Short mmCIF file of C-alpha atoms in Angstrom, two decimals:
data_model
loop_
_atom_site.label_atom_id
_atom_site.label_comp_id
_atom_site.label_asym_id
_atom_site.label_seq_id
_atom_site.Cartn_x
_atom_site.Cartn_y
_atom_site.Cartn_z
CA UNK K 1 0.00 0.00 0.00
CA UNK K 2 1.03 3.45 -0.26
CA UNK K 3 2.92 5.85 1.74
CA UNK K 4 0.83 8.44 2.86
CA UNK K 5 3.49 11.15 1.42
CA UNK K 6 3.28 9.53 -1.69
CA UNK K 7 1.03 10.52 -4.78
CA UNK K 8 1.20 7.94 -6.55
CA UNK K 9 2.35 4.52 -5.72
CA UNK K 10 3.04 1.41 -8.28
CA UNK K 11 3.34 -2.07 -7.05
CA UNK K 12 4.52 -4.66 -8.53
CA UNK K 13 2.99 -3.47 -11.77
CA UNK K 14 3.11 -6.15 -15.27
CA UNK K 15 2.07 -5.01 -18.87
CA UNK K 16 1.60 -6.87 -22.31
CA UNK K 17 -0.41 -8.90 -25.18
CA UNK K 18 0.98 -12.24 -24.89
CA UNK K 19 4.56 -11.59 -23.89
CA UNK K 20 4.91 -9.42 -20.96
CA UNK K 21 6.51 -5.72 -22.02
CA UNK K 22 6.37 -4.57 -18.52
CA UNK K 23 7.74 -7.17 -16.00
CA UNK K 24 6.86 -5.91 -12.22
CA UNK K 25 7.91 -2.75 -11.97
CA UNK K 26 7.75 -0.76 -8.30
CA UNK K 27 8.28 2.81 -7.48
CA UNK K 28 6.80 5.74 -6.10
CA UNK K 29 6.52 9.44 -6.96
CA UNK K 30 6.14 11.67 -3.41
CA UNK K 31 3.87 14.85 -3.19
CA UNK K 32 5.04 17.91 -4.79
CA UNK K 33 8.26 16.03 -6.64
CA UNK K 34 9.64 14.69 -9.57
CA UNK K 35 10.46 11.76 -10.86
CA UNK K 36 12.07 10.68 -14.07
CA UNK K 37 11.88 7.27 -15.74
CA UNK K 38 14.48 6.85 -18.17
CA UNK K 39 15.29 4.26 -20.40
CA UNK K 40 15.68 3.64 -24.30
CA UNK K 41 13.16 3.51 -26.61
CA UNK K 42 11.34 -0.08 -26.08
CA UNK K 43 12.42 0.06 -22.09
CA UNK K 44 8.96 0.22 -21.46
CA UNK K 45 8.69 3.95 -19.86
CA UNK K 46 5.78 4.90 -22.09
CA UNK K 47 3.52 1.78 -21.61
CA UNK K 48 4.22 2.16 -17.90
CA UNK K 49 2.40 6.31 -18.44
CA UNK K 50 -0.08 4.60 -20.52
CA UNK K 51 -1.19 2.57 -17.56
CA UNK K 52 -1.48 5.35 -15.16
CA UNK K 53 -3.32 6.53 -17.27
CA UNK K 54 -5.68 3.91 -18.25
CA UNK K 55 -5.01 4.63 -22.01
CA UNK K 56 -3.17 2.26 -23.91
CA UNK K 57 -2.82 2.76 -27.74
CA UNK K 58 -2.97 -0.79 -28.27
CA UNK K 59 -6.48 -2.56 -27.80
CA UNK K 60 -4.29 -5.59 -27.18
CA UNK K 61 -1.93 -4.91 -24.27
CA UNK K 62 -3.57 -4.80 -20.70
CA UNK K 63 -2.08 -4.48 -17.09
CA UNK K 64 -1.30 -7.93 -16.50
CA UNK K 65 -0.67 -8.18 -12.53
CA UNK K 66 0.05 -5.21 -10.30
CA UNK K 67 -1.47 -1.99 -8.29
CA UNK K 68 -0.96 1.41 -8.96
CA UNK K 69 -2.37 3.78 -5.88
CA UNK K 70 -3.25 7.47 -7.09
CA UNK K 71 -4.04 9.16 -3.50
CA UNK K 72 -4.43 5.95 -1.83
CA UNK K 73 -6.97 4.28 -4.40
CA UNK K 74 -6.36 1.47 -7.08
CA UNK K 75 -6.71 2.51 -10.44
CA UNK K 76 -6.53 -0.81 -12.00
CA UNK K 77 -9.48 -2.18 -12.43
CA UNK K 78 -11.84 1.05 -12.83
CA UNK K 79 -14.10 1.96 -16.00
CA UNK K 80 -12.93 3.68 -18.51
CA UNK K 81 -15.31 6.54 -17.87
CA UNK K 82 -13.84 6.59 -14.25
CA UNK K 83 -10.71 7.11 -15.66
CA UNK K 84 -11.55 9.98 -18.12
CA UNK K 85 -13.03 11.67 -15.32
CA UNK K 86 -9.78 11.17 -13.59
CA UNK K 87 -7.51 12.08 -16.40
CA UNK K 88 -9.59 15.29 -16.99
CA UNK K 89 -9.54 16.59 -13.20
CA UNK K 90 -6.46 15.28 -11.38
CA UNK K 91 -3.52 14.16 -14.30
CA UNK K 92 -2.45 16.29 -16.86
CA UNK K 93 -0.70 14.71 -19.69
CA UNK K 94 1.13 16.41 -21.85
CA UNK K 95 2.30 14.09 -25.19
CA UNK K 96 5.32 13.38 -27.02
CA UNK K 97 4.88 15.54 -30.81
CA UNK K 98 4.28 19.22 -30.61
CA UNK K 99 3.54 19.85 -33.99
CA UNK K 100 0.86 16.83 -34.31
CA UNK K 101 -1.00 16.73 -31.00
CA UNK K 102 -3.12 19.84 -31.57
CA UNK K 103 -6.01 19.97 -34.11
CA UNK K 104 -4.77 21.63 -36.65
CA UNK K 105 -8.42 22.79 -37.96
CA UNK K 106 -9.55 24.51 -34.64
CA UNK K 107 -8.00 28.17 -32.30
CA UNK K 108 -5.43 27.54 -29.78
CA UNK K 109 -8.83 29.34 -27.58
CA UNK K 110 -11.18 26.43 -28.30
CA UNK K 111 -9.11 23.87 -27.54
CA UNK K 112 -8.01 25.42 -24.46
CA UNK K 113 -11.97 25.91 -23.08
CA UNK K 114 -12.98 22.52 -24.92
CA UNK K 115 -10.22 20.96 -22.06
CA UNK K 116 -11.50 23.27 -18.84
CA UNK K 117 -14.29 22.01 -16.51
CA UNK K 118 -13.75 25.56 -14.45
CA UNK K 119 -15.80 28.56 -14.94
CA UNK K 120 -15.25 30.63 -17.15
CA UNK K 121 -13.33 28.81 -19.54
CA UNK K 122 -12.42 31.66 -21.73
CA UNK K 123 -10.34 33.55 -18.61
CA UNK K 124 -9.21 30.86 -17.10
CA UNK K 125 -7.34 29.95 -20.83
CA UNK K 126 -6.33 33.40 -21.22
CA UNK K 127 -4.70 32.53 -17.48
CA UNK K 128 -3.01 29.91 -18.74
CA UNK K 129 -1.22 31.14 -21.92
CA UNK K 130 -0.04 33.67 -19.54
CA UNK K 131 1.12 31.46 -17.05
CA UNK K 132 3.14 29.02 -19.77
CA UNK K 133 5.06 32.45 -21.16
CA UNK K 134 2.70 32.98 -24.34
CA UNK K 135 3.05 36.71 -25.08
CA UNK K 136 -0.01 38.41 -26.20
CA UNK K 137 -2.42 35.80 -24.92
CA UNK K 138 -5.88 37.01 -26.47
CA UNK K 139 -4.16 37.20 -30.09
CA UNK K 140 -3.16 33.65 -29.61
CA UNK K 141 -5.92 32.46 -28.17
CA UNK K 142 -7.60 33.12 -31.86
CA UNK K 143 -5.18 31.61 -33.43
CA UNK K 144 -4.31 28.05 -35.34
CA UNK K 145 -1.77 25.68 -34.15
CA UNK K 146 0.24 26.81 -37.29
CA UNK K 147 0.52 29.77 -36.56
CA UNK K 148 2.70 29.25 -33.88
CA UNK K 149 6.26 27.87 -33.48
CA UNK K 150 6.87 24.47 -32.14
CA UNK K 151 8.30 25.89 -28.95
CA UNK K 152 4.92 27.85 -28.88
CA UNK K 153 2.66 24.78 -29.14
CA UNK K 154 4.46 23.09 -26.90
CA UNK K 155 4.08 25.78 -24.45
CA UNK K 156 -0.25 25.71 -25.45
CA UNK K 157 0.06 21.32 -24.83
CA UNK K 158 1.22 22.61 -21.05
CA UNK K 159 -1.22 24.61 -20.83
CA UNK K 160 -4.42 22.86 -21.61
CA UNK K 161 -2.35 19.46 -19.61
CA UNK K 162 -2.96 22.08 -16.81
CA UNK K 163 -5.94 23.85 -16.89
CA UNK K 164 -7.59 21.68 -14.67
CA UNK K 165 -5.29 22.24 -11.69
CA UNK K 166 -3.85 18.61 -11.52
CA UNK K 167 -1.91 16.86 -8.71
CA UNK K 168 0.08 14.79 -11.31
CA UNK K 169 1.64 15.88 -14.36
CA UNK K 170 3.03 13.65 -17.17
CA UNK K 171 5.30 14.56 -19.62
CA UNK K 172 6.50 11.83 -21.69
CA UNK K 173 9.60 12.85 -23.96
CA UNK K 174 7.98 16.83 -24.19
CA UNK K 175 10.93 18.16 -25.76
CA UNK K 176 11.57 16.06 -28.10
CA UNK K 177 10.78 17.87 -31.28
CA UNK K 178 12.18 20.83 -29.98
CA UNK K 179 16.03 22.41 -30.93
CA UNK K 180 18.21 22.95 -27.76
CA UNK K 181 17.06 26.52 -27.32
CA UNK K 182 13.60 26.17 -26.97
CA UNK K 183 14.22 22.80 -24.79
CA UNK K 184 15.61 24.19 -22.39
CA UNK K 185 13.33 27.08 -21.39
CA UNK K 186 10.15 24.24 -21.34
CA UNK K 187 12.44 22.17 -19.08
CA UNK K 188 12.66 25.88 -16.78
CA UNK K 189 9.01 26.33 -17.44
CA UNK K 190 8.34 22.78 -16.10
CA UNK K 191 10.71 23.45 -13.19
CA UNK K 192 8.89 27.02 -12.50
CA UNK K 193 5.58 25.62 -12.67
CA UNK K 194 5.94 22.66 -10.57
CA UNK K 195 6.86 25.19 -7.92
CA UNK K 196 4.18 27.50 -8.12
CA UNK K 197 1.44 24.67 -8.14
CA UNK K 198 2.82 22.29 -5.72
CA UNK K 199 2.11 19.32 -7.77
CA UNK K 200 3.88 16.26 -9.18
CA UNK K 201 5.77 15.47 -12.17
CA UNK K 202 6.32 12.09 -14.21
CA UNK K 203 8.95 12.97 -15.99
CA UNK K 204 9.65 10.38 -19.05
CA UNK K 205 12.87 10.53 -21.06
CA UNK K 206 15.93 8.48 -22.89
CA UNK K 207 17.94 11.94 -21.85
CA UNK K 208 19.96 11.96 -17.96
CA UNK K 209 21.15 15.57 -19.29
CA UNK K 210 17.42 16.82 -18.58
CA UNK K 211 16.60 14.65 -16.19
CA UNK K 212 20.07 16.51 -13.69
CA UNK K 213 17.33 19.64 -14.70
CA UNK K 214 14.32 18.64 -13.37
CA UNK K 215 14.60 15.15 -11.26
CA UNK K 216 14.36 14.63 -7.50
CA UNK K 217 13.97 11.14 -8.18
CA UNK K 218 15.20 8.92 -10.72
CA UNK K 219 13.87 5.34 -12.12
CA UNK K 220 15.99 3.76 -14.54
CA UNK K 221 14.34 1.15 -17.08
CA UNK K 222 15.62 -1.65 -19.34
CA UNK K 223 13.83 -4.31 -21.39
CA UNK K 224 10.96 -3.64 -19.30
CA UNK K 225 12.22 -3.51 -15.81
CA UNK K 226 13.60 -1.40 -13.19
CA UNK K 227 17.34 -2.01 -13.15
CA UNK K 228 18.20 0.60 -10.73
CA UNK K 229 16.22 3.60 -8.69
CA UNK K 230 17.94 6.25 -6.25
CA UNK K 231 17.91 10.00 -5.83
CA UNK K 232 19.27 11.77 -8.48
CA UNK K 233 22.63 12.79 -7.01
CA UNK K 234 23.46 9.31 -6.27
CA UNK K 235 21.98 8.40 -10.10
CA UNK K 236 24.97 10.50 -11.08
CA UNK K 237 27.61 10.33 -8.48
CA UNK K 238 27.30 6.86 -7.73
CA UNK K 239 25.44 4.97 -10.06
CA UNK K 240 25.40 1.30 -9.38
CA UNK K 241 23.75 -0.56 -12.21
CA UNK K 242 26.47 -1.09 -15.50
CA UNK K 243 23.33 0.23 -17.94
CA UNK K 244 22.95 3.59 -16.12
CA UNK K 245 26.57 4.13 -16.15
CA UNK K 246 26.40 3.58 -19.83
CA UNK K 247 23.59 6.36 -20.06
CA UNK K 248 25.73 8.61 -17.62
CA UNK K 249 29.04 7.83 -20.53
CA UNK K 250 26.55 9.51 -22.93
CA UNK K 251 26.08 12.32 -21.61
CA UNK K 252 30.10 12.89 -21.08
CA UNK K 253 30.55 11.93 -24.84
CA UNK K 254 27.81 14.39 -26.27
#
């Protein structure tokens, strides 16, 4: 069961079709921190944010065995409807692609009140834009995802992942797309925002150079399981397992 300082809590947790993909997995991310699960593409850290939450993009792959507490409760097992209630109010998500997860054919504005169950929709996106560092909010809030940059829509995906005040945030890969510039003020906007609304951040990447930015907390993944977990100053001053010390030599080498 969870610790009570603990968000969110996963025990134990198996994924797959047929062949297990996830292979019981355990860790914890505490109130008001953030963790980052690194690991390679195919280590398994995006199926494990797909079963928090409850949204696999495979009809085919289920949680096999496992828990995973959100605030004390099991969220394995509920409906799906109980879990788009959940995913709407208390986890923001915010997805890989920039430049392909808005709508191309609707305003920055409606998608930003289409997400909000707050009143006043309207202010409360203008709020937001400001919040995330968009300059001139009410021009952008009229305007179409191509009008903007990719370090722009990246900024709006924050946004509308938190207009509904979450507890947990999860970004998996967010600055991918994004040159080094404009990656690393989202990684300070992430930082800055975590602060200022006391939540919780899954942080999901194949990158230790900005997970040293943002981590309290690091989970390392491989061939899906966890080879190695620790704080993130002993993740890079004494690292134990030999596959995180080959992630750490990447980082020198870059």
């Amino acid at each position: 069961m969870a610790n009570s300082t603990d968000l969110l809590h996963i025990d134990k947790l198996s994924i797959g079709t047929e062949k297990i993909l996830v292979d019981e997995i355990s860790f914890a991310i505490p109130k008001a921190s953030t963790t980052a699960l690194v690991g390679e593409s195919g280590s398994g850290k995006s199926l494990t944010a797909q079963a928090i939450l409850g949204l696999f993009l495979s009809p085919e792959i289920t949680i096999k065995a496992g828990s995973i507490f959100y605030c004390g409760e099991n969220l394995v097992g509920k409906s799906k409807q109980e879990m788009r209630k959940l995913r709407n109010r208390e986890i923001g998500f915010i997805p890989q692609n920039p430049m392909n997860a808005l709508n191309p054919t609707l305003t920055i504005g409606f998608q930003l009140t289409e997400s909000s169950l707050l009143d006043h929709p309207k202010e409360r996106a203008l709020e937001m834009l400001q919040l995330v560092g968009i300059a001139d909010p009410k021009a952008r809030f009229h305007a179409y995802p191509h009008e903007l940059s990719g370090g722009m829509r990246q900024r709006v995906l924050i946004a509308m992942s938190l207009i509904n005040n979450p507890k947990l945030l999860i970004a998996d890969e967010p600055t991918t797309a994004l040159d080094s510039t404009i990656q690393a003020q989202i990684m300070e906007l992430l930082k800055d925002l975590k602060e200022k609304l006391a939540m919780s951040i899954l942080f999901i990447t194949h990158d230790l150079g900005l997970v040293a930015q943002i981590a309290d907390h690091v989970v390392v993944m491989r061939h899906g399981q966890i080879v190695e977990q620790a704080s993130v100053t002993d993740i890079f001053y004494q690292p134990k397992h030999p596959y995180t010390k080959e992630l750490l030599s990447t980082i020198v080498s870059a």
